[in-house]
Amino acid sequence: MYKTTQFNRETVPTAPDYSKSESWAALPGKYPPKLTELEAAHTVKPVDVFYVYPTLFSNKKDSRWNADVFEASTRQDVEDRAIAFQASAWVNAGNVYAPFYRQAHYRIFVDPYKNQGKEAGELAYADVREAFLYYLAHYNHGKPIIMASHSQGTLHVKRLLKEFFDNQPLQKQLVAAYLVGTKIMNEEYQTIPPMISPTATGGFVSWNTYKQKNYPKNYENWYKGGVATNPISWNLEQQTPSSKHLGVLNKDGRIYPKSVSVSVIDGMIWASVPKIPNRFFLSLVKNYHFADINLFWADIRVNAEQRVNAFLQKSKQQ
């Protein structure tokens, strides 16, 4: 059971001010340590990445509905986990912008708290939307954009795409959307299609990862029918061997190539137990949601560059 109180807008944490750098977890020229260690982070690029992190606010004893972005532990968590092990996959492809936002507590996804937590989810989206508006007005300057996200972050980016890109002029700037860790339907958008080749642009990819030959209890509602992109081949290949896998980014900071094979099923991908140090723990876990991006970190890094190159080449020809 979760400790909780009634949602009250008068007691929510202070809103971020996106005109101030302290409200951003990552800005070009203001990356946290794990990103600045990467050589590519110091190069200004012709493409931007707008990244929104997943739910990290999950302590069952914390009765708040939304995270305080000015709390030191919250900021450290975002930088050490989400920015270092997820956003880093796109730093070679573009200039990374990642706003701190008042993420909703994990319990908004859990019965019986879902209805009670809707306002917390709306508050989180309002922050992300405000950050994106500020980004467009002050940072983008007409550059092509990669949208990238995971889990709760994907719920918010999914809405951004509908509001600002789908059948809108801004779609011309969309390189690709990596909508990871949340169910996205094939016909989710009017004019933004699923991408079924590694160099396609202007569309989206999406996947949810589970251990090979296992189905989650909530498969029918949370996964079935959703887009399941193969994050190794990036095409319609239903099975891809580990020999084609470019690499897991492990918690030790090292990349382990040829570690994972995948099978694509309806709405999900099945992954083999990664060949990494201390893999015994992962052999006991069925739900690989927490590693949706880490498992394919090097594959994402290379693919994002492929799509950027294809987008820029098309732009030159137009």
PDB file of N, CA and C in Angstrom, residues 247-296:
ATOM      1  N   GLY A 247      24.822  -3.084 -28.532  1.00  0.00           N
ATOM      2  CA  GLY A 247      25.320  -2.992 -27.172  1.00  0.00           C
ATOM      3  C   GLY A 247      24.385  -2.492 -26.092  1.00  0.00           C
ATOM      4  N   VAL A 248      24.478  -3.162 -24.922  1.00  0.00           N
ATOM      5  CA  VAL A 248      23.845  -2.740 -23.679  1.00  0.00           C
ATOM      6  C   VAL A 248      24.754  -1.709 -23.005  1.00  0.00           C
ATOM      7  N   LEU A 249      24.163  -0.633 -22.466  1.00  0.00           N
ATOM      8  CA  LEU A 249      24.919   0.228 -21.565  1.00  0.00           C
ATOM      9  C   LEU A 249      24.637  -0.274 -20.156  1.00  0.00           C
ATOM     10  N   ASN A 250      25.631  -0.877 -19.540  1.00  0.00           N
ATOM     11  CA  ASN A 250      25.461  -1.485 -18.223  1.00  0.00           C
ATOM     12  C   ASN A 250      25.680  -0.453 -17.111  1.00  0.00           C
ATOM     13  N   LYS A 251      25.273  -0.793 -15.900  1.00  0.00           N
ATOM     14  CA  LYS A 251      25.414   0.127 -14.770  1.00  0.00           C
ATOM     15  C   LYS A 251      26.874   0.409 -14.434  1.00  0.00           C
ATOM     16  N   ASP A 252      27.807  -0.419 -14.933  1.00  0.00           N
ATOM     17  CA  ASP A 252      29.230  -0.150 -14.721  1.00  0.00           C
ATOM     18  C   ASP A 252      29.773   0.870 -15.717  1.00  0.00           C
ATOM     19  N   GLY A 253      28.885   1.378 -16.591  1.00  0.00           N
ATOM     20  CA  GLY A 253      29.279   2.388 -17.566  1.00  0.00           C
ATOM     21  C   GLY A 253      29.886   1.837 -18.831  1.00  0.00           C
ATOM     22  N   ARG A 254      29.994   0.524 -18.930  1.00  0.00           N
ATOM     23  CA  ARG A 254      30.583  -0.104 -20.116  1.00  0.00           C
ATOM     24  C   ARG A 254      29.499  -0.578 -21.073  1.00  0.00           C
ATOM     25  N   ILE A 255      29.852  -0.648 -22.338  1.00  0.00           N
ATOM     26  CA  ILE A 255      28.932  -1.126 -23.375  1.00  0.00           C
ATOM     27  C   ILE A 255      29.278  -2.575 -23.700  1.00  0.00           C
ATOM     28  N   TYR A 256      28.256  -3.424 -23.706  1.00  0.00           N
ATOM     29  CA  TYR A 256      28.447  -4.850 -23.986  1.00  0.00           C
ATOM     30  C   TYR A 256      27.705  -5.214 -25.270  1.00  0.00           C
ATOM     31  N   PRO A 257      28.453  -5.311 -26.398  1.00  0.00           N
ATOM     32  CA  PRO A 257      27.818  -5.657 -27.673  1.00  0.00           C
ATOM     33  C   PRO A 257      27.500  -7.139 -27.776  1.00  0.00           C
ATOM     34  N   LYS A 258      26.662  -7.466 -28.735  1.00  0.00           N
ATOM     35  CA  LYS A 258      26.280  -8.854 -29.024  1.00  0.00           C
ATOM     36  C   LYS A 258      25.794  -9.563 -27.759  1.00  0.00           C
ATOM     37  N   SER A 259      24.975  -8.856 -27.001  1.00  0.00           N
ATOM     38  CA  SER A 259      24.537  -9.365 -25.703  1.00  0.00           C
ATOM     39  C   SER A 259      23.077  -9.782 -25.659  1.00  0.00           C
ATOM     40  N   VAL A 260      22.260  -9.282 -26.609  1.00  0.00           N
ATOM     41  CA  VAL A 260      20.817  -9.489 -26.539  1.00  0.00           C
ATOM     42  C   VAL A 260      20.264  -9.889 -27.906  1.00  0.00           C
ATOM     43  N   SER A 261      19.379 -10.870 -27.910  1.00  0.00           N
ATOM     44  CA  SER A 261      18.598 -11.186 -29.114  1.00  0.00           C
ATOM     45  C   SER A 261      17.156 -10.781 -28.835  1.00  0.00           C
ATOM     46  N   VAL A 262      16.391 -10.493 -29.880  1.00  0.00           N
ATOM     47  CA  VAL A 262      15.004 -10.072 -29.672  1.00  0.00           C
ATOM     48  C   VAL A 262      14.047 -10.820 -30.588  1.00  0.00           C
ATOM     49  N   SER A 263      12.812 -10.955 -30.101  1.00  0.00           N
ATOM     50  CA  SER A 263      11.690 -11.449 -30.894  1.00  0.00           C
ATOM     51  C   SER A 263      10.578 -10.419 -30.770  1.00  0.00           C
ATOM     52  N   VAL A 264       9.943 -10.118 -31.885  1.00  0.00           N
ATOM     53  CA  VAL A 264       8.844  -9.150 -31.893  1.00  0.00           C
ATOM     54  C   VAL A 264       7.530  -9.911 -31.847  1.00  0.00           C
ATOM     55  N   ILE A 265       6.677  -9.562 -30.868  1.00  0.00           N
ATOM     56  CA  ILE A 265       5.344 -10.152 -30.792  1.00  0.00           C
ATOM     57  C   ILE A 265       4.327  -9.007 -30.833  1.00  0.00           C
ATOM     58  N   ASP A 266       3.078  -9.331 -30.710  1.00  0.00           N
ATOM     59  CA  ASP A 266       2.032  -8.320 -30.785  1.00  0.00           C
ATOM     60  C   ASP A 266       2.141  -7.338 -29.616  1.00  0.00           C
ATOM     61  N   GLY A 267       2.591  -6.108 -29.923  1.00  0.00           N
ATOM     62  CA  GLY A 267       2.630  -5.055 -28.926  1.00  0.00           C
ATOM     63  C   GLY A 267       3.841  -5.015 -28.017  1.00  0.00           C
ATOM     64  N   MET A 268       4.761  -5.977 -28.163  1.00  0.00           N
ATOM     65  CA  MET A 268       5.925  -6.041 -27.277  1.00  0.00           C
ATOM     66  C   MET A 268       7.114  -6.638 -28.006  1.00  0.00           C
ATOM     67  N   ILE A 269       8.274  -6.498 -27.390  1.00  0.00           N
ATOM     68  CA  ILE A 269       9.427  -7.280 -27.829  1.00  0.00           C
ATOM     69  C   ILE A 269       9.891  -8.149 -26.673  1.00  0.00           C
ATOM     70  N   TRP A 270      10.317  -9.354 -27.019  1.00  0.00           N
ATOM     71  CA  TRP A 270      10.925 -10.245 -26.049  1.00  0.00           C
ATOM     72  C   TRP A 270      12.436 -10.152 -26.204  1.00  0.00           C
ATOM     73  N   ALA A 271      13.135 -10.006 -25.096  1.00  0.00           N
ATOM     74  CA  ALA A 271      14.594  -9.943 -25.121  1.00  0.00           C
ATOM     75  C   ALA A 271      15.172 -11.112 -24.349  1.00  0.00           C
ATOM     76  N   SER A 272      16.296 -11.613 -24.828  1.00  0.00           N
ATOM     77  CA  SER A 272      17.006 -12.648 -24.086  1.00  0.00           C
ATOM     78  C   SER A 272      17.684 -12.016 -22.872  1.00  0.00           C
ATOM     79  N   VAL A 273      18.075 -12.836 -21.922  1.00  0.00           N
ATOM     80  CA  VAL A 273      18.811 -12.330 -20.754  1.00  0.00           C
ATOM     81  C   VAL A 273      20.145 -11.765 -21.237  1.00  0.00           C
ATOM     82  N   PRO A 274      20.436 -10.511 -20.983  1.00  0.00           N
ATOM     83  CA  PRO A 274      21.662  -9.899 -21.512  1.00  0.00           C
ATOM     84  C   PRO A 274      22.931 -10.589 -21.022  1.00  0.00           C
ATOM     85  N   LYS A 275      23.906 -10.686 -21.892  1.00  0.00           N
ATOM     86  CA  LYS A 275      25.198 -11.266 -21.527  1.00  0.00           C
ATOM     87  C   LYS A 275      26.078 -10.165 -20.957  1.00  0.00           C
ATOM     88  N   ILE A 276      25.847  -9.856 -19.693  1.00  0.00           N
ATOM     89  CA  ILE A 276      26.585  -8.811 -18.995  1.00  0.00           C
ATOM     90  C   ILE A 276      27.022  -9.349 -17.634  1.00  0.00           C
ATOM     91  N   PRO A 277      27.932  -8.655 -16.944  1.00  0.00           N
ATOM     92  CA  PRO A 277      28.341  -9.115 -15.605  1.00  0.00           C
ATOM     93  C   PRO A 277      27.144  -9.176 -14.654  1.00  0.00           C
ATOM     94  N   ASN A 278      27.154 -10.143 -13.781  1.00  0.00           N
ATOM     95  CA  ASN A 278      26.090 -10.316 -12.781  1.00  0.00           C
ATOM     96  C   ASN A 278      24.707 -10.455 -13.423  1.00  0.00           C
ATOM     97  N   ARG A 279      24.660 -11.183 -14.527  1.00  0.00           N
ATOM     98  CA  ARG A 279      23.402 -11.316 -15.254  1.00  0.00           C
ATOM     99  C   ARG A 279      22.399 -12.224 -14.537  1.00  0.00           C
ATOM    100  N   PHE A 280      22.831 -12.875 -13.474  1.00  0.00           N
ATOM    101  CA  PHE A 280      21.929 -13.769 -12.755  1.00  0.00           C
ATOM    102  C   PHE A 280      20.686 -13.020 -12.276  1.00  0.00           C
ATOM    103  N   PHE A 281      20.864 -11.775 -11.789  1.00  0.00           N
ATOM    104  CA  PHE A 281      19.730 -10.980 -11.323  1.00  0.00           C
ATOM    105  C   PHE A 281      18.694 -10.816 -12.432  1.00  0.00           C
ATOM    106  N   LEU A 282      19.154 -10.498 -13.642  1.00  0.00           N
ATOM    107  CA  LEU A 282      18.226 -10.291 -14.750  1.00  0.00           C
ATOM    108  C   LEU A 282      17.552 -11.590 -15.180  1.00  0.00           C
ATOM    109  N   SER A 283      18.184 -12.712 -14.907  1.00  0.00           N
ATOM    110  CA  SER A 283      17.555 -13.993 -15.259  1.00  0.00           C
ATOM    111  C   SER A 283      16.335 -14.256 -14.379  1.00  0.00           C
ATOM    112  N   LEU A 284      16.245 -13.562 -13.231  1.00  0.00           N
ATOM    113  CA  LEU A 284      15.116 -13.734 -12.320  1.00  0.00           C
ATOM    114  C   LEU A 284      13.999 -12.721 -12.585  1.00  0.00           C
ATOM    115  N   VAL A 285      14.287 -11.727 -13.430  1.00  0.00           N
ATOM    116  CA  VAL A 285      13.333 -10.651 -13.712  1.00  0.00           C
ATOM    117  C   VAL A 285      12.615 -10.927 -15.026  1.00  0.00           C
ATOM    118  N   LYS A 286      11.315 -10.736 -15.048  1.00  0.00           N
ATOM    119  CA  LYS A 286      10.546 -10.923 -16.284  1.00  0.00           C
ATOM    120  C   LYS A 286      10.287  -9.605 -17.011  1.00  0.00           C
ATOM    121  N   ASN A 287      10.051  -8.561 -16.256  1.00  0.00           N
ATOM    122  CA  ASN A 287       9.715  -7.270 -16.848  1.00  0.00           C
ATOM    123  C   ASN A 287      10.980  -6.434 -17.038  1.00  0.00           C
ATOM    124  N   TYR A 288      11.350  -6.186 -18.292  1.00  0.00           N
ATOM    125  CA  TYR A 288      12.555  -5.419 -18.587  1.00  0.00           C
ATOM    126  C   TYR A 288      12.245  -3.956 -18.890  1.00  0.00           C
ATOM    127  N   HIS A 289      11.087  -3.498 -18.450  1.00  0.00           N
ATOM    128  CA  HIS A 289      10.678  -2.112 -18.700  1.00  0.00           C
ATOM    129  C   HIS A 289      11.744  -1.121 -18.241  1.00  0.00           C
ATOM    130  N   PHE A 290      12.337  -1.355 -17.081  1.00  0.00           N
ATOM    131  CA  PHE A 290      13.333  -0.436 -16.524  1.00  0.00           C
ATOM    132  C   PHE A 290      14.552  -0.313 -17.428  1.00  0.00           C
ATOM    133  N   ALA A 291      14.748  -1.297 -18.325  1.00  0.00           N
ATOM    134  CA  ALA A 291      15.931  -1.313 -19.187  1.00  0.00           C
ATOM    135  C   ALA A 291      15.579  -1.172 -20.668  1.00  0.00           C
ATOM    136  N   ASP A 292      14.383  -0.679 -20.963  1.00  0.00           N
ATOM    137  CA  ASP A 292      13.947  -0.525 -22.362  1.00  0.00           C
ATOM    138  C   ASP A 292      14.988   0.189 -23.226  1.00  0.00           C
ATOM    139  N   ILE A 293      15.646   1.184 -22.659  1.00  0.00           N
ATOM    140  CA  ILE A 293      16.639   1.959 -23.413  1.00  0.00           C
ATOM    141  C   ILE A 293      18.044   1.411 -23.194  1.00  0.00           C
ATOM    142  N   ASN A 294      18.400   1.099 -21.943  1.00  0.00           N
ATOM    143  CA  ASN A 294      19.748   0.584 -21.654  1.00  0.00           C
ATOM    144  C   ASN A 294      20.108  -0.639 -22.486  1.00  0.00           C
ATOM    145  N   LEU A 295      19.141  -1.539 -22.659  1.00  0.00           N
ATOM    146  CA  LEU A 295      19.408  -2.777 -23.392  1.00  0.00           C
ATOM    147  C   LEU A 295      19.850  -2.519 -24.831  1.00  0.00           C
ATOM    148  N   PHE A 296      19.378  -1.417 -25.398  1.00  0.00           N
ATOM    149  CA  PHE A 296      19.640  -1.127 -26.811  1.00  0.00           C
ATOM    150  C   PHE A 296      20.302   0.243 -26.973  1.00  0.00           C
TER     151      PHE A 296
END
